[in-house]
Coordinates of C-alpha atoms and ligand atoms in Angstrom, one line a residue:
M339 CA 16.3 20.9 2.6
Q340 CA 18.6 20.5 -0.1
N341 CA 21.2 23.0 1.4
K342 CA 21.5 21.7 4.8
K343 CA 25.2 19.5 5.1
Q344 CA 23.8 17.0 7.7
T345 CA 22.2 13.9 6.3
I346 CA 19.6 11.9 8.0
W347 CA 22.4 9.1 8.6
E348 CA 24.1 11.2 10.7
K349 CA 21.7 13.1 12.6
D350 CA 19.9 10.5 14.7
D351 CA 20.7 7.3 16.3
E352 CA 21.5 4.9 13.4
Q353 CA 20.6 2.1 15.4
K354 CA 16.8 3.3 16.1
L355 CA 17.0 3.9 12.2
N356 CA 18.2 0.9 11.5
A357 CA 15.8 -1.0 14.1
F358 CA 12.4 0.8 12.5
C359 CA 13.6 -0.2 9.0
E360 CA 14.1 -3.8 10.2
D361 CA 10.5 -4.0 11.7
Y362 CA 9.2 -2.2 8.5
R363 CA 11.1 -4.8 6.2
V364 CA 9.8 -7.8 8.3
F365 CA 6.2 -6.5 8.0
L366 CA 6.2 -5.6 4.5
S367 CA 7.6 -9.2 3.9
G368 CA 4.4 -10.8 6.0
H369 CA 1.9 -8.5 4.9
K370 CA 1.8 -8.1 0.9
T371 CA -2.0 -7.6 0.3
E372 CA -4.5 -4.9 1.6
R373 CA -6.4 -7.6 3.7
E374 CA -3.2 -8.8 5.2
N375 CA -2.2 -5.1 6.0
V376 CA -5.4 -4.7 7.5
A377 CA -5.2 -8.1 9.7
G378 CA -1.8 -7.5 10.7
M379 CA -2.2 -3.8 12.0
E380 CA -5.5 -5.0 13.9
E381 CA -3.2 -7.4 15.9
E382 CA -1.0 -4.7 16.6
L383 CA -4.1 -2.4 17.5
R384 CA -5.6 -5.1 19.8
K385 CA -2.2 -5.7 21.6
A386 CA -2.3 -2.4 22.5
G387 CA -5.5 -2.2 23.9
A388 CA -7.1 -0.2 21.2
K389 CA -11.1 -0.4 21.1
T390 CA -12.9 -1.7 17.8
L391 CA -15.6 1.3 17.0
E392 CA -18.2 -1.1 18.1
E393 CA -17.0 -1.9 21.3
A394 CA -16.8 2.0 22.0
V395 CA -20.3 2.6 20.1
A396 CA -21.6 -0.3 22.9
E397 CA -19.8 1.4 25.6
G398 CA -21.6 4.6 24.9
K399 CA -19.1 7.1 26.7
P400 CA -16.7 9.7 25.7
L401 CA -13.4 8.3 24.9
Q402 CA -10.4 9.8 26.9
P403 CA -7.4 11.7 25.5
G404 CA -4.8 9.0 24.3
E405 CA -7.3 6.5 23.8
V406 CA -7.6 4.5 20.6
V407 CA -10.3 3.3 18.5
Y408 CA -10.1 1.5 14.9
T409 CA -12.7 0.2 12.4
D410 CA -12.2 -1.4 9.2
M411 CA -14.3 -1.6 5.6
M412 CA -14.6 -5.4 4.3
K413 CA -11.1 -6.1 6.0
K414 CA -9.6 -4.2 3.3
S415 CA -9.3 -0.8 4.6
L416 CA -8.4 0.7 7.6
L417 CA -9.3 3.5 10.1
V418 CA -7.2 4.6 13.1
F419 CA -8.4 7.4 15.5
R420 CA -6.5 8.4 18.8
I421 CA -8.2 11.2 20.8
G422 CA -6.5 14.3 21.5
Q423 CA -6.2 16.7 24.4
R424 CA -8.4 19.4 22.6
P425 CA -11.9 18.7 22.0
M426 CA -12.5 16.9 18.5
T427 CA -14.5 19.9 17.0
D428 CA -10.8 22.0 17.0
G429 CA -10.0 19.6 14.2
L430 CA -7.9 16.6 12.9
R431 CA -4.4 15.6 12.0
L432 CA -4.9 13.1 9.4
L433 CA -2.1 10.7 7.7
G434 CA -3.8 9.0 4.8
A435 CA -1.9 6.4 2.3
H436 CA -2.9 3.4 0.6
I437 CA -2.3 -0.2 1.4
D438 CA -3.3 -2.0 -2.3
S439 CA -0.1 -2.6 -4.7
P440 CA 0.2 -3.6 -8.3
R441 CA -0.2 -7.3 -9.0
L442 CA -1.9 -9.8 -10.9
D443 CA -5.7 -11.0 -10.0
L444 CA -7.4 -14.5 -10.8
K445 CA -10.0 -14.1 -12.8
Q446 CA -13.4 -15.2 -12.0
H447 CA -12.8 -18.6 -13.8
P448 CA -9.1 -18.7 -14.1
L449 CA -8.4 -22.1 -13.9
Y450 CA -7.9 -24.2 -17.5
E451 CA -5.4 -26.7 -19.3
D452 CA -3.7 -26.4 -22.7
T453 CA -1.2 -29.0 -23.8
D454 CA -0.8 -30.6 -20.7
L455 CA 0.0 -27.9 -18.7
A456 CA -2.6 -26.2 -16.2
L457 CA -2.9 -22.2 -15.9
F458 CA -4.4 -19.9 -13.8
D459 CA -5.7 -16.6 -16.2
T460 CA -5.2 -13.2 -14.8
H461 CA -6.5 -9.6 -15.1
Y462 CA -3.9 -7.4 -14.1
Y463 CA -4.4 -4.7 -11.0
G464 CA -2.9 -1.2 -11.4
G465 CA -0.6 0.3 -13.6
I466 CA 2.0 -2.2 -14.6
K467 CA 4.8 -2.5 -17.4
K468 CA 3.7 -6.3 -18.2
Y469 CA 7.2 -7.3 -19.5
Q470 CA 8.5 -6.7 -15.7
W471 CA 6.5 -9.7 -14.6
T472 CA 7.6 -12.6 -16.3
A473 CA 10.0 -15.0 -15.4
L474 CA 9.6 -14.6 -11.7
P475 CA 9.0 -16.5 -8.6
M476 CA 5.6 -15.5 -7.6
A477 CA 2.8 -16.2 -4.9
L478 CA -1.0 -16.6 -4.4
H479 CA -2.5 -14.8 -1.8
G480 CA -5.9 -14.4 -0.9
V481 CA -9.3 -15.5 0.2
V482 CA -11.8 -17.9 -0.8
A483 CA -15.4 -17.5 0.1
R484 CA -18.1 -20.4 0.0
K485 CA -21.4 -20.4 -0.4
D486 CA -22.0 -21.6 3.1
G487 CA -20.5 -18.3 4.3
S488 CA -16.8 -19.9 5.4
V489 CA -14.1 -18.2 4.3
T490 CA -10.5 -20.0 3.7
E491 CA -7.3 -17.9 3.4
I492 CA -4.8 -19.2 1.2
C493 CA -1.4 -18.0 1.0
I494 CA 1.4 -20.4 -1.2
G495 CA 4.9 -19.4 -1.7
E496 CA 6.2 -17.4 1.1
D497 CA 7.7 -20.4 2.9
A498 CA 11.3 -21.6 1.9
D499 CA 9.4 -25.0 1.1
D500 CA 6.5 -24.0 -0.5
P501 CA 6.2 -24.1 -4.6
V502 CA 6.2 -20.8 -6.2
F503 CA 4.5 -20.0 -9.7
G504 CA 5.2 -17.6 -12.6
V505 CA 4.3 -16.3 -15.7
S506 CA 6.8 -17.6 -18.5
D507 CA 8.5 -15.7 -21.4
L508 CA 9.3 -16.7 -24.8
L509 CA 13.0 -17.9 -25.3
I510 CA 15.4 -15.2 -26.7
H511 CA 16.1 -17.7 -29.5
L512 CA 12.4 -17.2 -30.9
A513 CA 11.8 -13.8 -29.7
S514 CA 13.3 -11.7 -33.0
K515 CA 9.5 -10.8 -33.3
Q516 CA 8.5 -10.0 -30.0
M517 CA 11.5 -8.1 -29.1
A518 CA 11.1 -5.7 -32.2
K519 CA 7.6 -5.0 -30.8
P520 CA 7.3 -1.8 -28.4
A521 CA 7.8 -2.6 -24.7
S522 CA 4.0 -1.6 -24.3
E523 CA 3.0 -4.7 -26.7
A524 CA 6.0 -7.2 -26.3
V525 CA 4.1 -8.9 -23.5
E526 CA 0.2 -8.8 -23.7
G527 CA -1.9 -8.7 -20.6
E528 CA -4.0 -11.8 -21.9
N529 CA -0.9 -13.7 -22.0
L530 CA -0.3 -12.8 -17.8
N531 CA -0.9 -16.6 -17.2
I532 CA 0.4 -18.5 -14.0
L533 CA 1.7 -21.6 -14.7
V534 CA 0.5 -24.2 -11.9
G535 CA 0.9 -27.9 -12.9
S536 CA 1.9 -30.2 -15.7
R537 CA 1.0 -33.6 -13.8
P538 CA -1.9 -35.4 -14.7
L539 CA -4.3 -37.3 -12.4
A540 CA -2.9 -40.9 -11.1
D541 CA -4.9 -43.7 -11.1
Q542 CA -7.5 -42.6 -13.9
K543 CA -10.5 -45.1 -14.0
D544 CA -11.8 -43.5 -16.9
E545 CA -9.4 -43.2 -19.6
D546 CA -11.3 -40.4 -21.1
V547 CA -10.7 -37.7 -18.3
K548 CA -10.5 -34.4 -20.3
D549 CA -7.7 -31.8 -18.8
A550 CA -5.8 -34.3 -16.2
V551 CA -3.8 -32.1 -15.3
K552 CA -6.5 -29.5 -14.5
A553 CA -8.1 -32.1 -12.5
N554 CA -5.0 -33.2 -10.5
I555 CA -4.7 -29.5 -9.5
L556 CA -8.4 -29.6 -8.6
R557 CA -8.1 -32.5 -6.8
L558 CA -5.0 -31.1 -4.6
L559 CA -6.9 -27.8 -4.2
K560 CA -10.0 -29.6 -2.8
E561 CA -7.9 -31.7 -0.3
K562 CA -5.8 -28.7 0.7
Y563 CA -8.3 -25.7 1.0
D564 CA -11.6 -27.9 0.2
M565 CA -12.4 -25.9 -2.7
E566 CA -14.4 -26.9 -5.9
D567 CA -13.6 -25.3 -9.1
D568 CA -17.0 -23.1 -9.2
D569 CA -15.5 -21.3 -5.7
F570 CA -13.2 -19.1 -7.9
V571 CA -16.2 -17.3 -8.8
S572 CA -16.1 -16.2 -4.7
A573 CA -12.2 -15.6 -4.1
E574 CA -9.9 -13.0 -3.9
I575 CA -6.8 -14.5 -5.2
E576 CA -3.7 -12.2 -5.9
V577 CA -0.6 -13.3 -7.6
V578 CA 2.5 -11.2 -6.0
P579 CA 6.1 -11.5 -6.1
A580 CA 7.3 -14.8 -3.8
G581 CA 9.9 -14.2 -1.0
P582 CA 10.6 -11.7 1.6
A583 CA 11.7 -7.7 1.1
R584 CA 15.6 -7.7 1.5
D585 CA 18.4 -5.2 2.2
Y586 CA 19.6 -3.6 -0.5
G587 CA 23.1 -2.4 -1.6
L588 CA 26.3 -3.3 -0.2
D589 CA 26.1 -0.7 2.6
R590 CA 22.4 -2.1 3.6
S591 CA 21.2 1.6 3.0
M592 CA 18.0 0.7 0.8
I593 CA 15.3 -2.0 1.2
M594 CA 14.1 -3.9 -2.0
G595 CA 10.5 -5.2 -1.6
Y596 CA 7.4 -5.8 -3.0
G597 CA 4.4 -3.3 -2.5
Q598 CA 6.3 -0.3 -1.4
D599 CA 3.8 1.7 -3.3
D600 CA 2.4 2.6 -0.6
K601 CA 3.4 0.7 2.5
V602 CA 6.4 2.6 2.8
C603 CA 4.1 5.6 3.7
A604 CA 1.4 3.4 5.4
Y605 CA 3.5 1.6 7.7
P606 CA 5.1 4.8 9.2
S607 CA 2.2 6.6 9.3
F608 CA 0.5 3.5 11.7
R609 CA 3.8 3.4 13.8
A610 CA 3.5 7.1 14.1
I611 CA 0.0 7.0 15.4
M612 CA 0.9 3.9 17.7
D613 CA 3.7 5.6 19.0
E614 CA 2.9 9.4 19.4
K615 CA 0.7 8.7 22.8
H616 CA -0.9 12.4 23.6
P617 CA -1.4 14.5 20.8
E618 CA -2.9 17.8 20.8
F619 CA -5.4 17.4 18.3
T620 CA -7.3 13.9 17.7
S621 CA -5.1 12.0 15.0
I622 CA -6.6 9.5 12.5
C623 CA -4.6 7.4 10.5
L624 CA -6.5 6.2 7.1
L625 CA -5.0 3.4 5.2
T626 CA -7.4 2.7 2.0
D627 CA -7.8 0.5 -0.7
K628 CA -8.4 0.6 -4.6
E629 CA -5.8 3.8 -4.8
E630 CA -4.3 2.2 -7.6
I631 CA -7.4 1.4 -9.7
G632 CA -9.0 5.0 -9.2
S633 CA -10.0 5.2 -5.2
V634 CA -13.2 3.7 -6.3
G635 CA -15.7 1.2 -4.7
A636 CA -16.6 0.8 -1.0
T637 CA -13.2 0.5 0.2
G638 CA -11.5 3.2 -1.9
T639 CA -11.1 6.7 -0.5
H640 CA -14.1 8.3 -2.4
S641 CA -16.3 5.6 -0.3
R642 CA -18.7 7.8 2.3
F643 CA -17.2 5.3 4.8
Y644 CA -14.4 7.6 6.4
E645 CA -17.0 10.5 6.7
N646 CA -19.6 7.7 8.1
T647 CA -16.5 6.5 10.7
L648 CA -15.8 10.0 11.6
A649 CA -19.5 11.0 12.5
E650 CA -19.6 7.8 14.7
V651 CA -16.6 9.1 16.7
M652 CA -18.2 12.6 16.9
N653 CA -21.3 11.0 18.2
I654 CA -19.1 8.9 21.3
Q655 CA -17.8 11.9 21.9
G656 CA -20.9 14.0 22.2
C657 CA -20.2 16.6 19.7
Y658 CA -22.0 14.9 16.7
S659 CA -24.4 17.1 14.5
E660 CA -24.0 17.5 10.4
L661 CA -23.0 21.0 10.7
E662 CA -20.3 20.0 13.3
L663 CA -19.0 17.5 11.2
R664 CA -18.8 19.7 7.7
R665 CA -16.8 22.5 10.3
L666 CA -14.6 19.7 11.6
L667 CA -13.8 18.6 8.1
T668 CA -12.3 22.3 7.3
R669 CA -10.3 22.3 10.5
T670 CA -8.5 18.9 9.4
K671 CA -5.0 19.2 8.3
V672 CA -3.9 16.3 6.0
L673 CA -0.6 15.0 4.8
S674 CA -1.5 12.6 2.2
S675 CA 1.2 10.2 1.8
D676 CA 2.1 8.3 -1.5
V677 CA 5.5 7.6 -3.1
S678 CA 7.6 9.7 -5.0
A679 CA 9.5 9.1 -7.9
G680 CA 13.2 9.0 -7.3
F681 CA 15.9 10.5 -9.3
D682 CA 17.2 7.6 -11.3
P683 CA 21.0 8.5 -13.0
D684 CA 20.0 6.0 -15.6
Y685 CA 17.1 8.2 -16.9
P686 CA 18.0 11.6 -16.2
D687 CA 15.6 12.8 -19.3
V688 CA 12.4 12.4 -17.3
M689 CA 13.4 14.5 -14.5
D690 CA 13.6 18.3 -13.9
K691 CA 17.1 18.0 -11.5
N692 CA 15.9 21.2 -9.3
N693 CA 12.3 19.6 -9.0
C694 CA 12.7 16.0 -8.7
A695 CA 13.1 13.6 -5.4
Y696 CA 16.4 11.9 -4.5
L697 CA 16.8 8.8 -2.7
G698 CA 18.5 9.4 1.0
R699 CA 17.5 12.9 1.2
G700 CA 14.4 12.8 3.4
P701 CA 10.4 12.2 2.9
V702 CA 9.1 14.3 -0.3
F703 CA 6.5 17.3 -0.2
N704 CA 4.5 17.4 -3.6
K705 CA 2.7 20.2 -3.9
Y706 CA 0.9 19.1 -6.6
T707 CA 0.9 15.9 -8.8
G708 CA -1.3 15.7 -11.8
A709 CA 0.1 15.2 -15.5
R710 CA 0.0 17.3 -18.3
G711 CA -0.4 21.0 -16.9
K712 CA -1.2 19.6 -13.1
S713 CA -4.5 17.9 -14.3
G714 CA -6.3 16.2 -11.6
S715 CA -4.0 17.3 -8.8
N716 CA -4.5 18.7 -5.5
D717 CA -2.8 21.9 -5.6
A718 CA -1.7 22.4 -1.8
N719 CA -2.3 25.7 -0.6
A720 CA 1.0 28.2 -0.3
E721 CA 0.2 29.0 3.7
Y722 CA -0.3 25.6 4.7
I723 CA 3.4 24.7 3.0
A724 CA 4.6 27.6 5.0
F725 CA 2.8 25.9 8.6
L726 CA 4.7 22.4 7.2
R727 CA 8.0 24.0 6.5
K728 CA 8.0 26.1 9.9
L729 CA 6.9 22.6 11.8
M730 CA 9.5 20.3 9.8
D731 CA 12.3 22.8 10.9
E732 CA 11.1 23.0 14.8
N733 CA 11.4 19.0 14.6
N734 CA 14.8 19.3 12.5
I735 CA 13.2 17.1 9.8
I736 CA 14.9 16.8 6.7
Y737 CA 13.0 17.0 3.7
Q738 CA 12.6 17.7 -0.1
T739 CA 10.5 19.0 -2.4
S740 CA 9.6 17.5 -5.7
E741 CA 7.2 16.8 -8.9
L742 CA 6.6 13.6 -10.3
G743 CA 8.9 14.4 -13.3
K744 CA 9.3 16.8 -16.2
V745 CA 6.1 18.6 -17.3
D746 CA 5.4 16.6 -20.0
A747 CA 7.0 13.4 -19.0
G748 CA 3.8 12.0 -17.8
G749 CA 2.5 12.0 -14.2
G750 CA 0.1 10.2 -11.8
G751 CA -2.7 10.6 -8.9
T752 CA -3.0 10.4 -5.5
I753 CA -5.9 10.1 -2.9
A754 CA -4.6 13.9 -2.0
Y755 CA -7.7 15.9 -4.0
I756 CA -10.3 13.3 -2.8
L757 CA -9.6 14.5 1.0
A758 CA -9.1 17.7 0.0
N759 CA -12.3 18.2 -1.7
L760 CA -13.9 17.8 1.8
G761 CA -12.5 21.2 2.6
M762 CA -9.3 20.0 4.3
E763 CA -5.7 21.5 4.0
V764 CA -3.8 18.7 2.1
I765 CA -0.5 18.3 0.6
D766 CA 1.1 15.1 -1.2
F767 CA 3.8 13.9 1.1
G768 CA 5.8 10.5 0.8
V769 CA 8.9 8.5 0.2
A770 CA 10.9 8.5 -3.0
V771 CA 11.2 4.9 -4.8
L772 CA 12.9 3.4 -7.5
N773 CA 11.2 1.0 -9.8
M774 CA 8.0 1.9 -9.0
H775 CA 5.4 -0.3 -9.8
A776 CA 7.7 -3.3 -10.7
P777 CA 7.5 -6.5 -8.6
W778 CA 10.6 -5.2 -6.9
E779 CA 10.4 -1.6 -5.7
I780 CA 13.5 0.0 -3.7
T781 CA 13.6 2.9 -1.1
S782 CA 16.1 4.6 1.2
K783 CA 15.9 3.4 5.2
A784 CA 17.0 7.3 5.5
D785 CA 13.7 8.4 4.1
I786 CA 11.6 5.6 5.7
Y787 CA 13.0 6.3 8.9
E788 CA 12.6 10.4 8.4
A789 CA 9.1 10.3 6.8
Y790 CA 8.2 8.5 10.3
N791 CA 10.0 11.4 12.3
A792 CA 7.9 13.7 9.8
Y793 CA 4.8 11.9 10.8
R794 CA 5.4 12.2 14.6
A795 CA 6.1 15.8 14.5
F796 CA 2.8 16.2 12.8
L797 CA 0.7 14.5 14.9
K798 CA 2.5 15.8 18.4
Ligands
MN402 MN1 0.5 5.1 -4.3
MN403 MN1 1.0 3.5 -7.3

């Protein structure tokens, strides 16, 4: 509410705000990929005594109000249910967000040697300004799956004494041609190669060892991870900025971290369903993968996995039929959360000042997203927005409304329209970010905490 005088900082216990944001900062630092995010939250769920869907199905008896059941899809997307006081068929309250973030993925044959340097070839994931990803310390996160069925997790570059990696950039002294190019071409996607070694294999018996630096890297990978060159074919290794998220600003009012799009919404959504223990309606937290490349695939929001799981839980509760499932979907209200563009005083030209998001003014409702004439947007219903305004005001939540930039400036999509296709009431909601899709993104702690409060109010 732009004309409320009170700020989020003043309205609540600042200690609680800071404690929540510190939990978030630590979680964000330790869970940079979708797989790590799912694993970390499943650990929390187990600690809290939640059941897996498989356990609940095996028990074969209805879950009690307040009970939590969860499942994941291929360890990359997560679905958490908390049973409400009312029958499930009365409808659901759903919090959705995505846990994949822009990064550089290793190609299937990544390792090569060129002029005594060993490098990994990458294919970037999601929309990035390529020039932002050079000359930075980077870490490798992911898994190697072998033919024998074993899977090894890899994480190198996060411990203080780990080595780091990176993409080199051209020295300014020789960059006159590069600097004259448009920014979109200054660094080419095919040149986003990760430098991983420069030392040739020692004790070479065979003087003709080709690519001795690459051979040495393969020796290290064999020693440490028991992997061969061919095992990269069945690996998923993401190259992400190395190091923890940090407090940002002299007043420590902000957080700078990798992957806040969209973990800055995913984490508070997850915490809200964990903390709001006696909801009236059954609550769902849906944390999805592949949003940054179109919500496709078995783990993206387009996947039938979500409806299938809903059918399973209805079945456990003894209320499943195809018709009841369809009815339930249309009785469901959703906060589809994704980050919004924060107003940046350095770049005012792309924003309409009356209809954009400001850091620190609370979580953001976007009636619509889309680009060039709302194309591709879920355009939320006026009646649903009125319902949410009332809910937010009754719970003293400070919020704002925005669009993603000026009408012709560009735009973006979210998962909102996919959920809306099922007949749910859906609105885009989320936290404003500066540096969106850059290696290090910035958010306001006030917005993070108030988003969490808003989620709790919505589930309660
Ligand atoms: Mn996003
Ligand atoms: Mn994004």
